[in-house]
mmCIF file of C-alpha atoms and ligand atoms in Angstrom:
data_model
loop_
_atom_site.group_PDB
_atom_site.id
_atom_site.type_symbol
_atom_site.label_atom_id
_atom_site.label_comp_id
_atom_site.label_asym_id
_atom_site.label_seq_id
_atom_site.Cartn_x
_atom_site.Cartn_y
_atom_site.Cartn_z
ATOM 1 C CA MET A 10 -4.803 254.209 33.100
ATOM 2 C CA PRO A 11 -8.203 255.908 32.451
ATOM 3 C CA GLN A 12 -8.620 259.242 34.168
ATOM 4 C CA PRO A 13 -11.537 259.636 36.576
ATOM 5 C CA THR A 14 -14.492 261.524 35.170
ATOM 6 C CA ARG A 15 -17.558 262.998 36.822
ATOM 7 C CA THR A 16 -21.234 262.535 36.107
ATOM 8 C CA LEU A 17 -24.437 264.101 37.399
ATOM 9 C CA ILE A 18 -26.775 261.710 39.183
ATOM 10 C CA LEU A 19 -30.235 262.754 40.378
ATOM 11 C CA LEU A 20 -32.335 260.654 42.699
ATOM 12 C CA LYS A 21 -35.725 261.750 41.438
ATOM 13 C CA PRO A 22 -38.737 262.667 43.610
ATOM 14 C CA ASP A 23 -40.016 259.072 43.603
ATOM 15 C CA ALA A 24 -36.715 257.801 45.027
ATOM 16 C CA VAL A 25 -36.734 260.407 47.796
ATOM 17 C CA GLN A 26 -40.422 259.868 48.640
ATOM 18 C CA ARG A 27 -40.037 256.087 48.660
ATOM 19 C CA GLY A 28 -37.013 256.135 50.946
ATOM 20 C CA LEU A 29 -34.704 254.690 48.299
ATOM 21 C CA MET A 30 -31.887 257.226 48.570
ATOM 22 C CA GLY A 31 -29.821 254.986 50.824
ATOM 23 C CA ALA A 32 -30.304 251.917 48.631
ATOM 24 C CA VAL A 33 -29.073 253.742 45.535
ATOM 25 C CA ILE A 34 -26.202 255.485 47.316
ATOM 26 C CA SER A 35 -25.110 252.089 48.690
ATOM 27 C CA ARG A 36 -24.883 250.694 45.169
ATOM 28 C CA ILE A 37 -22.828 253.654 43.981
ATOM 29 C CA GLU A 38 -20.423 253.379 46.914
ATOM 30 C CA ALA A 39 -20.175 249.595 46.665
ATOM 31 C CA ARG A 40 -19.248 249.841 42.993
ATOM 32 C CA GLY A 41 -16.227 251.926 43.948
ATOM 33 C CA LEU A 42 -17.437 255.229 42.576
ATOM 34 C CA LYS A 43 -16.786 258.287 44.723
ATOM 35 C CA ILE A 44 -19.364 260.929 45.665
ATOM 36 C CA VAL A 45 -17.772 264.360 45.280
ATOM 37 C CA GLY A 46 -20.905 266.496 45.687
ATOM 38 C CA MET A 47 -24.379 266.023 47.154
ATOM 39 C CA LYS A 48 -27.396 268.299 47.589
ATOM 40 C CA LEU A 49 -31.087 267.898 48.431
ATOM 41 C CA LEU A 50 -33.032 270.472 46.444
ATOM 42 C CA GLN A 51 -36.385 271.356 44.994
ATOM 43 C CA VAL A 52 -36.218 271.710 41.213
ATOM 44 C CA ASP A 53 -38.167 274.725 39.942
ATOM 45 C CA ASP A 54 -39.714 275.177 36.498
ATOM 46 C CA ALA A 55 -36.706 277.085 35.141
ATOM 47 C CA LEU A 56 -34.170 274.454 36.200
ATOM 48 C CA ALA A 57 -36.396 271.648 34.900
ATOM 49 C CA HIS A 58 -36.618 273.356 31.498
ATOM 50 C CA ARG A 59 -32.835 273.814 31.354
ATOM 51 C CA HIS A 60 -32.082 270.274 32.468
ATOM 52 C CA TYR A 61 -34.621 268.663 30.121
ATOM 53 C CA SER A 62 -34.314 271.203 27.272
ATOM 54 C CA ALA A 63 -33.925 268.349 24.753
ATOM 55 C CA HIS A 64 -37.369 267.041 25.727
ATOM 56 C CA VAL A 65 -39.367 270.300 25.744
ATOM 57 C CA GLY A 66 -42.291 269.843 23.352
ATOM 58 C CA LYS A 67 -42.390 266.056 23.548
ATOM 59 C CA PRO A 68 -45.708 264.479 24.603
ATOM 60 C CA PHE A 69 -44.313 263.314 27.932
ATOM 61 C CA PHE A 70 -42.717 266.663 28.838
ATOM 62 C CA PRO A 71 -45.663 268.146 30.812
ATOM 63 C CA GLY A 72 -45.815 265.026 32.967
ATOM 64 C CA LEU A 73 -42.041 264.977 33.385
ATOM 65 C CA LEU A 74 -42.042 268.665 34.393
ATOM 66 C CA LYS A 75 -44.791 268.111 36.954
ATOM 67 C CA PHE A 76 -43.040 265.037 38.360
ATOM 68 C CA ILE A 77 -39.518 266.441 38.625
ATOM 69 C CA THR A 78 -40.741 269.646 40.350
ATOM 70 C CA SER A 79 -43.228 267.858 42.635
ATOM 71 C CA SER A 80 -40.960 267.044 45.563
ATOM 72 C CA PRO A 81 -37.258 267.283 46.474
ATOM 73 C CA ILE A 82 -34.537 265.452 44.601
ATOM 74 C CA LEU A 83 -31.041 264.440 45.659
ATOM 75 C CA ALA A 84 -28.353 265.669 43.273
ATOM 76 C CA MET A 85 -24.956 263.997 43.320
ATOM 77 C CA ALA A 86 -21.676 264.433 41.515
ATOM 78 C CA VAL A 87 -20.191 260.963 41.116
ATOM 79 C CA GLN A 88 -16.572 260.416 40.140
ATOM 80 C CA GLY A 89 -14.612 257.429 38.912
ATOM 81 C CA GLU A 90 -13.067 255.747 35.892
ATOM 82 C CA ASN A 91 -15.708 255.840 33.125
ATOM 83 C CA ALA A 92 -18.212 257.182 35.653
ATOM 84 C CA VAL A 93 -20.709 258.302 32.996
ATOM 85 C CA GLU A 94 -20.874 254.935 31.263
ATOM 86 C CA VAL A 95 -20.672 252.889 34.459
ATOM 87 C CA MET A 96 -23.590 254.799 36.004
ATOM 88 C CA ARG A 97 -25.692 254.456 32.823
ATOM 89 C CA GLN A 98 -25.093 250.700 32.924
ATOM 90 C CA MET A 99 -25.951 250.545 36.612
ATOM 91 C CA MET A 100 -29.148 252.577 35.989
ATOM 92 C CA GLY A 101 -30.441 250.416 33.152
ATOM 93 C CA ALA A 102 -32.787 251.347 30.309
ATOM 94 C CA THR A 103 -35.046 254.409 30.618
ATOM 95 C CA ASP A 104 -38.154 252.217 30.989
ATOM 96 C CA PRO A 105 -37.835 250.073 34.136
ATOM 97 C CA ALA A 106 -40.051 247.458 32.465
ATOM 98 C CA LYS A 107 -37.373 246.993 29.791
ATOM 99 C CA ALA A 108 -34.306 247.486 31.990
ATOM 100 C CA ALA A 109 -32.117 244.471 32.671
ATOM 101 C CA THR A 110 -32.570 242.742 35.995
ATOM 102 C CA GLY A 111 -29.916 243.867 38.426
ATOM 103 C CA THR A 112 -30.030 247.483 37.290
ATOM 104 C CA ILE A 113 -31.311 250.229 39.586
ATOM 105 C CA ARG A 114 -34.355 251.017 37.422
ATOM 106 C CA ALA A 115 -35.350 247.364 37.050
ATOM 107 C CA ASP A 116 -34.800 246.485 40.684
ATOM 108 C CA LEU A 117 -36.405 249.604 42.173
ATOM 109 C CA GLY A 118 -38.900 250.825 39.554
ATOM 110 C CA LEU A 119 -41.848 249.820 37.384
ATOM 111 C CA ALA A 120 -42.861 252.764 35.186
ATOM 112 C CA ILE A 121 -41.002 254.998 32.724
ATOM 113 C CA GLY A 122 -42.435 258.142 34.344
ATOM 114 C CA ARG A 123 -41.218 256.990 37.789
ATOM 115 C CA ASN A 124 -37.778 255.654 36.953
ATOM 116 C CA VAL A 125 -35.966 256.625 40.147
ATOM 117 C CA ILE A 126 -32.709 258.031 38.794
ATOM 118 C CA HIS A 127 -31.136 260.357 36.245
ATOM 119 C CA GLY A 128 -27.578 260.043 34.980
ATOM 120 C CA SER A 129 -25.767 262.114 32.375
ATOM 121 C CA ASP A 130 -25.491 260.356 29.003
ATOM 122 C CA SER A 131 -22.031 261.597 27.894
ATOM 123 C CA PRO A 132 -18.985 263.301 29.414
ATOM 124 C CA GLU A 133 -20.006 266.504 27.591
ATOM 125 C CA SER A 134 -23.540 266.529 28.970
ATOM 126 C CA ALA A 135 -22.123 265.645 32.391
ATOM 127 C CA GLN A 136 -20.102 268.876 32.387
ATOM 128 C CA THR A 137 -23.120 270.933 31.369
ATOM 129 C CA GLU A 138 -25.465 269.217 33.819
ATOM 130 C CA LEU A 139 -23.071 269.344 36.780
ATOM 131 C CA ALA A 140 -22.856 273.118 36.280
ATOM 132 C CA LEU A 141 -26.656 273.373 36.518
ATOM 133 C CA TYR A 142 -26.688 271.841 39.991
ATOM 134 C CA PHE A 143 -23.318 272.609 41.596
ATOM 135 C CA LYS A 144 -21.040 275.590 42.003
ATOM 136 C CA PRO A 145 -17.355 274.682 41.502
ATOM 137 C CA ASN A 146 -16.629 274.984 45.236
ATOM 138 C CA GLU A 147 -19.443 272.538 46.039
ATOM 139 C CA LEU A 148 -17.507 269.728 44.349
ATOM 140 C CA ILE A 149 -14.925 268.296 46.735
ATOM 141 C CA ASP A 150 -11.774 266.686 45.360
ATOM 142 C CA TRP A 151 -11.164 264.485 48.412
ATOM 143 C CA ARG A 152 -8.666 261.690 48.865
ATOM 144 C CA ARG A 153 -10.154 258.286 49.579
ATOM 145 C CA ASP A 154 -7.814 255.982 51.430
ATOM 146 C CA THR A 155 -9.371 252.833 49.940
ATOM 147 C CA GLU A 156 -8.536 254.002 46.385
ATOM 148 C CA PRO A 157 -5.689 251.455 45.808
ATOM 149 C CA TRP A 158 -8.152 248.671 46.693
ATOM 150 C CA ILE A 159 -10.617 249.879 44.059
ATOM 151 C CA THR A 160 -8.411 250.875 41.100
ATOM 152 C CA GLU A 161 -4.825 250.327 40.058
ATOM 153 C CA SER A 162 -4.165 254.035 39.542
HETATM 154 P P1 IDP B 220 -32.823 258.768 30.296
HETATM 155 O O1 IDP B 220 -33.285 259.330 31.622
HETATM 156 O O2 IDP B 220 -32.658 257.267 30.367
HETATM 157 O O3 IDP B 220 -31.607 259.467 29.756
HETATM 158 P P2 IDP B 220 -34.400 260.235 28.322
HETATM 159 O O4 IDP B 220 -34.857 259.688 27.025
HETATM 160 O O5 IDP B 220 -33.307 261.254 28.309
HETATM 161 O O6 IDP B 220 -34.020 258.994 29.268
HETATM 162 O O7 IDP B 220 -35.684 260.855 29.040
HETATM 163 C C1 IDP B 220 -35.549 261.676 30.180
HETATM 164 C C2 IDP B 220 -36.603 261.312 31.183
HETATM 165 O O8 IDP B 220 -37.886 261.629 30.657
HETATM 166 C C3 IDP B 220 -36.695 259.820 31.531
HETATM 167 O O9 IDP B 220 -35.758 259.403 32.500
HETATM 168 C C4 IDP B 220 -38.112 259.711 32.025
HETATM 169 O O10 IDP B 220 -38.211 260.211 33.369
HETATM 170 C C5 IDP B 220 -38.833 260.691 31.114
HETATM 171 N N1 IDP B 220 -39.383 260.008 29.935
HETATM 172 C C6 IDP B 220 -38.760 259.683 28.806
HETATM 173 N N2 IDP B 220 -39.591 259.075 27.927
HETATM 174 C C7 IDP B 220 -40.777 259.018 28.560
HETATM 175 C C8 IDP B 220 -42.055 258.509 28.179
HETATM 176 O O11 IDP B 220 -42.258 257.965 27.089
HETATM 177 N N3 IDP B 220 -43.047 258.646 29.115
HETATM 178 C C9 IDP B 220 -42.876 259.231 30.316
HETATM 179 N N4 IDP B 220 -41.675 259.736 30.705
HETATM 180 C C10 IDP B 220 -40.644 259.628 29.847
HETATM 181 MG MG1 MG B 221 -31.352 261.406 29.008
#
């Protein structure tokens, strides 16, 4: 039986401003994934540079930095079997115009620079990214009584 893993999900400033937090959270809950941490926060320049260190220097980085620090985000730790991969599939391709219909980015977004959601791209980056946003005691290992109706484990 696959062990549950955790991933970092951010509802970006566009999602918060557009009132889409509930719509995205509903999809995550309905899929059977479990939210084990949640925080509304304002990303500052330092955190943005750490989170997007791989993109510093790219042509779109200044715009990305301005966008991600422009307004609050909702950070979530999401847990479940293959949570990283499942969330990436649910999110869809980086550019909402190219994302498959039915994915969060395709259904709720139009432009690559306003693509609603971030999700870690590997279990390793999930560990690193979760530590940027959450202290260990802010992640709650709670028992969900519907678990046997969602997985066989
Ligand atoms: P991902 O979010 O699907 O993992 P990455 O390539 O890691 O995509 O890029 C990180 C974020 O940078 C994207 O989600 C998007 O907000 C922004 N971004 C990436 N490429 C572009 C671009 O070409 N123009 C504008 N923003 C971009
Ligand atoms: Mg990425």
